[in-house]
Tab-separated table of C-alpha atoms in Angstrom:
chain	number	residue	atom	x	y	z
A	1	MET	CA	-20.154	6.938	-9.928
A	2	ASN	CA	-17.774	5.752	-12.638
A	3	THR	CA	-14.006	5.992	-12.195
A	4	LEU	CA	-11.565	5.163	-14.992
A	5	SER	CA	-7.930	4.065	-14.662
A	6	VAL	CA	-5.729	3.829	-17.764
A	7	ASN	CA	-2.046	3.140	-18.353
A	8	CYS	CA	-2.057	4.916	-21.694
A	9	ARG	CA	1.611	4.260	-22.555
A	10	GLY	CA	1.967	7.773	-23.892
A	11	CYS	CA	-0.856	10.282	-24.422
A	12	GLY	CA	0.873	12.429	-27.014
A	13	ARG	CA	-0.268	10.462	-30.060
A	14	PRO	CA	-3.502	11.655	-31.719
A	15	GLU	CA	-4.755	8.058	-31.880
A	16	ALA	CA	-4.309	7.620	-28.125
A	17	VAL	CA	-6.108	10.892	-27.375
A	18	GLN	CA	-8.966	9.929	-29.678
A	19	GLU	CA	-9.364	6.555	-27.980
A	20	LEU	CA	-9.376	8.186	-24.543
A	21	ARG	CA	-11.933	10.741	-25.683
A	22	LEU	CA	-14.238	8.017	-27.014
A	23	LEU	CA	-13.821	6.031	-23.811
A	24	VAL	CA	-14.766	9.054	-21.712
A	25	GLU	CA	-17.768	9.816	-23.923
A	26	GLU	CA	-19.017	6.235	-23.770
A	27	ARG	CA	-18.408	5.424	-20.092
A	28	LYS	CA	-18.931	8.920	-18.668
A	29	PRO	CA	-16.482	8.659	-15.755
A	30	MET	CA	-16.553	11.388	-13.140
A	31	VAL	CA	-12.912	10.684	-12.220
A	32	VAL	CA	-10.074	9.536	-14.507
A	33	PHE	CA	-6.601	8.398	-13.433
A	34	LEU	CA	-3.962	8.273	-16.187
A	35	MET	CA	-0.507	6.684	-15.971
A	36	GLU	CA	2.501	6.871	-18.284
A	37	THR	CA	1.229	10.073	-19.889
A	38	ARG	CA	4.801	10.974	-20.905
A	39	MET	CA	3.793	14.630	-20.793
A	40	GLY	CA	4.952	17.814	-19.181
A	41	GLU	CA	2.604	20.237	-17.436
A	42	GLU	CA	1.605	22.214	-20.533
A	43	LYS	CA	0.759	19.219	-22.715
A	44	ALA	CA	-1.069	17.561	-19.831
A	45	ARG	CA	-3.294	20.630	-19.471
A	46	GLY	CA	-3.997	20.421	-23.188
A	47	LEU	CA	-5.080	16.801	-22.762
A	48	GLN	CA	-7.307	17.870	-19.875
A	49	ARG	CA	-9.080	20.313	-22.202
A	50	ASP	CA	-9.351	17.704	-24.976
A	51	LEU	CA	-11.057	15.260	-22.606
A	52	GLY	CA	-13.413	17.931	-21.294
A	53	PHE	CA	-12.546	17.915	-17.587
A	54	PRO	CA	-12.548	21.208	-15.669
A	55	ASN	CA	-10.191	19.960	-12.943
A	56	ALA	CA	-6.930	18.011	-12.849
A	57	ILE	CA	-3.877	17.206	-10.757
A	58	VAL	CA	-0.753	16.662	-12.843
A	59	VAL	CA	2.520	14.883	-12.098
A	60	LYS	CA	4.739	15.659	-15.069
A	61	SER	CA	6.841	12.951	-16.676
A	62	GLU	CA	10.558	12.484	-16.126
A	63	GLY	CA	12.005	12.679	-19.599
A	64	LEU	CA	10.236	10.198	-21.868
A	65	SER	CA	8.754	8.052	-19.119
A	66	GLY	CA	6.226	8.358	-16.323
A	67	GLY	CA	3.690	11.074	-15.816
A	68	LEU	CA	0.371	10.878	-13.934
A	69	MET	CA	-2.929	12.742	-14.095
A	70	LEU	CA	-6.092	12.722	-12.024
A	71	LEU	CA	-9.034	14.430	-13.718
A	72	TRP	CA	-12.500	15.027	-12.315
A	73	GLY	CA	-15.721	16.655	-13.359
A	74	ARG	CA	-18.362	18.851	-11.804
A	75	GLY	CA	-20.336	17.563	-8.851
A	76	ILE	CA	-17.197	16.254	-7.132
A	77	THR	CA	-15.132	17.981	-4.465
A	78	VAL	CA	-11.481	16.917	-4.309
A	79	ALA	CA	-8.828	17.721	-1.688
A	80	GLU	CA	-5.282	16.738	-2.614
A	81	LEU	CA	-3.405	14.840	0.103
A	82	SER	CA	-0.128	14.026	-1.636
A	83	LYS	CA	1.421	13.088	-4.955
A	84	SER	CA	4.648	11.680	-6.367
A	85	LYS	CA	5.865	10.052	-9.557
A	86	SER	CA	4.114	6.889	-8.316
A	87	HIS	CA	0.801	8.112	-6.914
A	88	ILE	CA	-1.885	10.761	-6.546
A	89	ASP	CA	-3.793	10.625	-3.251
A	90	VAL	CA	-6.994	12.614	-2.638
A	91	LEU	CA	-10.068	12.871	-0.453
A	92	LEU	CA	-13.269	13.328	-2.394
A	93	SER	CA	-16.983	13.679	-1.975
A	94	CYS	CA	-19.664	13.218	-4.591
A	95	ASP	CA	-23.250	14.419	-4.720
A	96	LYS	CA	-24.338	11.023	-6.073
A	97	LEU	CA	-23.099	9.108	-3.018
A	98	ARG	CA	-24.464	9.474	0.504
A	99	ILE	CA	-21.028	9.087	2.092
A	100	THR	CA	-19.539	12.411	3.257
A	101	HIS	CA	-16.037	11.745	1.973
A	102	TRP	CA	-13.798	8.874	0.954
A	103	ARG	CA	-10.261	8.418	-0.235
A	104	LEU	CA	-8.996	7.625	-3.727
A	105	THR	CA	-5.389	6.818	-4.555
A	106	GLY	CA	-4.220	6.376	-8.126
A	107	PHE	CA	-1.139	4.155	-7.902
A	108	TYR	CA	1.628	3.242	-10.356
A	109	GLY	CA	4.012	0.528	-9.172
A	110	GLU	CA	7.734	0.618	-9.932
A	111	PRO	CA	8.332	-0.929	-13.392
A	112	ARG	CA	11.750	-2.281	-12.342
A	113	ARG	CA	11.410	-5.256	-10.032
A	114	GLU	CA	14.545	-4.453	-8.017
A	115	ARG	CA	12.897	-1.162	-7.017
A	116	ARG	CA	9.405	-2.525	-6.489
A	117	LYS	CA	9.834	-2.804	-2.745
A	118	ASN	CA	9.778	1.015	-2.725
A	119	SER	CA	6.199	0.816	-4.021
A	120	TRP	CA	5.186	-1.352	-1.071
A	121	TYR	CA	6.911	1.029	1.364
A	122	LEU	CA	4.875	3.838	-0.220
A	123	LEU	CA	1.613	1.901	0.134
A	124	ARG	CA	2.255	1.341	3.828
A	125	PHE	CA	3.149	5.011	4.293
A	126	LEU	CA	-0.078	6.071	2.594
A	127	ARG	CA	-2.057	3.708	4.806
A	128	ALA	CA	-0.997	5.738	7.847
A	129	GLN	CA	-1.999	9.112	6.389
A	130	SER	CA	-5.801	8.831	6.592
A	131	ASP	CA	-8.485	6.585	8.030
A	132	ALA	CA	-11.171	7.529	5.470
A	133	PRO	CA	-12.719	4.701	3.399
A	134	TRP	CA	-9.989	3.932	0.861
A	135	LEU	CA	-10.031	2.869	-2.775
A	136	CYS	CA	-6.611	2.324	-4.373
A	137	LEU	CA	-6.436	1.577	-8.091
A	138	GLY	CA	-3.968	1.564	-10.949
A	139	ASP	CA	-1.130	-0.462	-12.438
A	140	PHE	CA	0.777	-2.102	-9.581
A	141	ASN	CA	3.230	-3.849	-11.938
A	142	GLU	CA	2.886	-7.009	-9.849
A	143	VAL	CA	0.541	-9.954	-9.281
A	144	LEU	CA	-1.031	-11.438	-6.169
A	145	ALA	CA	-0.925	-15.030	-7.436
A	146	ALA	CA	1.160	-17.008	-9.915
A	147	ASP	CA	-1.887	-17.781	-12.085
A	148	GLU	CA	-2.318	-14.067	-12.817
A	149	GLN	CA	0.408	-14.445	-15.441
A	150	PHE	CA	0.244	-16.440	-18.663
A	151	GLY	CA	3.429	-17.220	-20.567
A	152	GLY	CA	6.988	-16.115	-19.932
A	153	LEU	CA	9.229	-17.314	-17.125
A	154	GLY	CA	6.760	-16.571	-14.371
A	155	ARG	CA	7.130	-14.432	-11.284
A	156	GLU	CA	9.568	-15.105	-8.461
A	157	GLN	CA	7.758	-15.983	-5.231
A	158	TRP	CA	9.514	-13.192	-3.331
A	159	GLN	CA	8.026	-10.665	-5.764
A	160	ILE	CA	4.487	-11.955	-5.265
A	161	ARG	CA	4.982	-12.230	-1.515
A	162	GLY	CA	6.138	-8.609	-1.250
A	163	PHE	CA	2.953	-7.336	-2.896
A	164	LYS	CA	0.672	-9.674	-0.924
A	165	GLU	CA	2.180	-8.595	2.382
A	166	ALA	CA	1.735	-4.920	1.512
A	167	VAL	CA	-1.902	-5.530	0.561
A	168	GLU	CA	-2.501	-7.372	3.837
A	169	ASP	CA	-0.746	-4.697	5.893
A	170	CYS	CA	-2.987	-2.046	4.339
A	171	GLY	CA	-6.119	-4.077	5.052
A	172	PHE	CA	-7.060	-4.235	1.377
A	173	ALA	CA	-9.441	-6.607	-0.374
A	174	ASP	CA	-9.204	-7.177	-4.119
A	175	LEU	CA	-12.447	-5.970	-5.740
A	176	GLY	CA	-12.299	-8.625	-8.463
A	177	TYR	CA	-13.270	-7.910	-12.064
A	178	HIS	CA	-15.499	-8.637	-15.030
A	179	GLY	CA	-13.954	-9.318	-18.431
A	180	LEU	CA	-10.579	-10.589	-19.599
A	181	PRO	CA	-8.471	-12.191	-16.840
A	182	TYR	CA	-5.315	-10.262	-17.784
A	183	THR	CA	-4.850	-6.496	-18.115
A	184	TRP	CA	-1.491	-6.369	-19.941
A	185	ASP	CA	-0.552	-8.206	-23.134
A	186	ASN	CA	2.780	-7.946	-24.926
A	187	ARG	CA	0.886	-8.736	-28.151
A	188	GLN	CA	3.545	-11.082	-29.461
A	189	GLY	CA	2.660	-14.220	-31.344
A	190	ASP	CA	3.711	-17.855	-31.280
A	191	GLY	CA	5.281	-18.911	-27.984
A	192	SER	CA	6.361	-15.403	-27.006
A	193	ASN	CA	2.993	-14.111	-25.842
A	194	ILE	CA	2.799	-12.965	-22.218
A	195	LYS	CA	-0.338	-11.748	-20.444
A	196	VAL	CA	-0.424	-10.483	-16.846
A	197	ARG	CA	-3.015	-8.998	-14.495
A	198	LEU	CA	-1.092	-5.875	-13.471
A	199	ASP	CA	-4.003	-3.448	-13.047
A	200	ARG	CA	-6.529	-3.792	-10.247
A	201	ALA	CA	-8.658	-1.993	-7.661
A	202	LEU	CA	-8.300	-2.533	-3.909
A	203	GLY	CA	-10.591	-1.399	-1.105
A	204	ASP	CA	-10.038	-1.343	2.652
A	205	HIS	CA	-12.610	-2.564	5.181
A	206	LYS	CA	-14.221	0.872	5.571
A	207	PHE	CA	-14.590	1.210	1.806
A	208	MET	CA	-16.141	-2.252	1.624
A	209	ALA	CA	-18.560	-1.378	4.424
A	210	GLU	CA	-19.711	1.865	2.774
A	211	LEU	CA	-19.213	1.223	-0.946
A	212	GLY	CA	-19.096	-2.551	-1.087
A	213	GLU	CA	-21.297	-2.878	-4.179
A	214	THR	CA	-18.470	-1.440	-6.291
A	215	GLU	CA	-17.610	-3.444	-9.413
A	216	VAL	CA	-14.574	-3.452	-11.723
A	217	PHE	CA	-14.537	-4.022	-15.488
A	218	HIS	CA	-11.528	-4.698	-17.745
A	219	LEU	CA	-11.894	-2.749	-21.009
A	220	PRO	CA	-9.533	-3.747	-23.870
A	221	LEU	CA	-7.819	-0.880	-25.684
A	222	THR	CA	-6.264	-0.558	-29.114
A	223	GLU	CA	-3.666	2.142	-28.471
A	224	SER	CA	-2.308	0.719	-25.204
A	225	ASP	CA	-1.097	-2.756	-24.312
A	226	HIS	CA	-3.048	-2.400	-21.027
A	227	CYS	CA	-6.767	-2.753	-20.458
A	228	ALA	CA	-8.510	0.203	-18.901
A	229	LEU	CA	-10.157	-0.306	-15.514
A	230	LEU	CA	-13.715	0.943	-15.209
A	231	VAL	CA	-14.615	1.070	-11.518
A	232	GLU	CA	-18.318	1.582	-10.824
A	233	VAL	CA	-18.346	2.938	-7.262
A	234	ARG	CA	-21.661	2.009	-5.671
A	235	GLN	CA	-23.137	2.590	-2.247
A	236	ARG	CA	-24.017	-0.469	-0.198
A	237	ALA	CA	-27.783	-0.674	0.253
A	238	ALA	CA	-29.004	0.294	3.717
A	239	GLY	CA	-29.252	-2.717	6.011
A	240	SER	CA	-27.307	-5.034	3.711
A	241	SER	CA	-24.428	-7.085	5.064
A	242	ARG	CA	-21.138	-8.071	3.530
A	243	LYS	CA	-22.532	-11.545	2.909
A	244	SER	CA	-24.930	-10.084	0.346
A	245	ARG	CA	-22.063	-8.968	-1.896
A	246	LYS	CA	-22.383	-10.399	-5.378
A	247	PRO	CA	-20.137	-13.384	-6.103
A	248	LYS	CA	-17.000	-12.750	-8.092
A	249	PRO	CA	-17.247	-13.528	-11.799
A	250	PHE	CA	-16.137	-16.866	-13.149
A	251	ARG	CA	-12.381	-17.173	-13.598
A	252	TYR	CA	-10.676	-19.971	-15.500
A	253	GLU	CA	-7.892	-21.635	-13.494
A	254	ASN	CA	-4.921	-23.134	-15.364
A	255	MET	CA	-4.578	-25.839	-12.729
A	256	TRP	CA	-7.847	-27.408	-13.916
A	257	GLN	CA	-5.964	-28.722	-16.963
A	258	ARG	CA	-4.130	-31.133	-14.669
A	259	HIS	CA	-7.342	-32.902	-13.666
A	260	GLY	CA	-7.549	-36.417	-15.097
A	261	GLU	CA	-11.001	-35.889	-16.623
A	262	TYR	CA	-10.391	-32.336	-17.893
A	263	LYS	CA	-10.444	-33.050	-21.656
A	264	GLU	CA	-13.329	-35.489	-21.432
A	265	PHE	CA	-15.446	-33.005	-19.452
A	266	VAL	CA	-14.777	-30.063	-21.791
A	267	ASN	CA	-15.405	-32.151	-24.918
A	268	GLN	CA	-18.649	-33.450	-23.482
A	269	CYS	CA	-19.895	-29.965	-22.615
A	270	TRP	CA	-18.949	-28.458	-25.963
A	271	ASP	CA	-20.342	-31.269	-28.144
A	272	PRO	CA	-23.655	-29.852	-29.384
A	273	GLY	CA	-24.827	-33.271	-30.580
A	274	PRO	CA	-27.475	-33.484	-33.285
A	275	GLY	CA	-29.431	-30.374	-34.175
A	276	ASP	CA	-28.630	-26.680	-34.100
A	277	GLY	CA	-24.949	-25.862	-33.619
A	278	GLY	CA	-25.391	-22.078	-33.615
A	279	LEU	CA	-25.356	-19.471	-30.856
A	280	PRO	CA	-28.043	-21.181	-28.706
A	281	ALA	CA	-25.853	-24.291	-28.577
A	282	VAL	CA	-22.846	-22.193	-27.576
A	283	ALA	CA	-24.868	-20.548	-24.788
A	284	ARG	CA	-25.995	-23.944	-23.499
A	285	ALA	CA	-22.409	-25.226	-23.576
A	286	LEU	CA	-21.144	-22.240	-21.611
A	287	SER	CA	-23.901	-22.681	-19.036
A	288	SER	CA	-23.000	-26.318	-18.517
A	289	LEU	CA	-19.328	-25.455	-18.068
A	290	LEU	CA	-20.071	-22.788	-15.446
């Protein structure tokens, strides 16, 4: 069962709607969570029709900012638990999954760092509202580690610590990802470029036990400075244990550059030597690096 999460940075532009429509057609999500729609109720319902979903929960924007939507298709039963300008929380069941019901929260963290602690208070509050297997996804506007940001001044440790403690208090595990390591890019050149992993999916221990084969993909977009999250929710095979979970994809670590033999190792791996220097050589080089 595919679930899509997108910070669309405004859904009123025709180009943004077209990109969302193509994404839905290609990936065929059964549930879509949209952030920063910047739409009132009426326009949001129009977007719902454009994307072809029969059902939606709408949190209208406040002026020219904010706005959330959760859309779902046929074959899914959804019961709304709560919603605010920062979240939409539901219980759902799906014919394609053997689990009776599980919990999905679309979450949008406070953009202003001085207010971000309110997001972590909200996460802890939501934790206490249900004990169903829980998937929480969206743009948290924060990182769990310093290396999840490239460029800029970097995050203050108290900011990172606040998010990490909330994640631990909720019993969440990060579901990892495939694709680009960062989900937001300010798209500036020269030395002004900043990239950050702001969007992610988190699952609690019950979710991991029931739906632990779930995988997350970062999908670059043209009309938003965020990547979309494609979350493929998958049932754990009967009799399998947590140890059988697939390893997380390779992630480059900036700290490797400080190793004394870093340049020599990379140059050695990437030197194709005599012969073909085409795609086969590139594939061999990548294999040797990994």
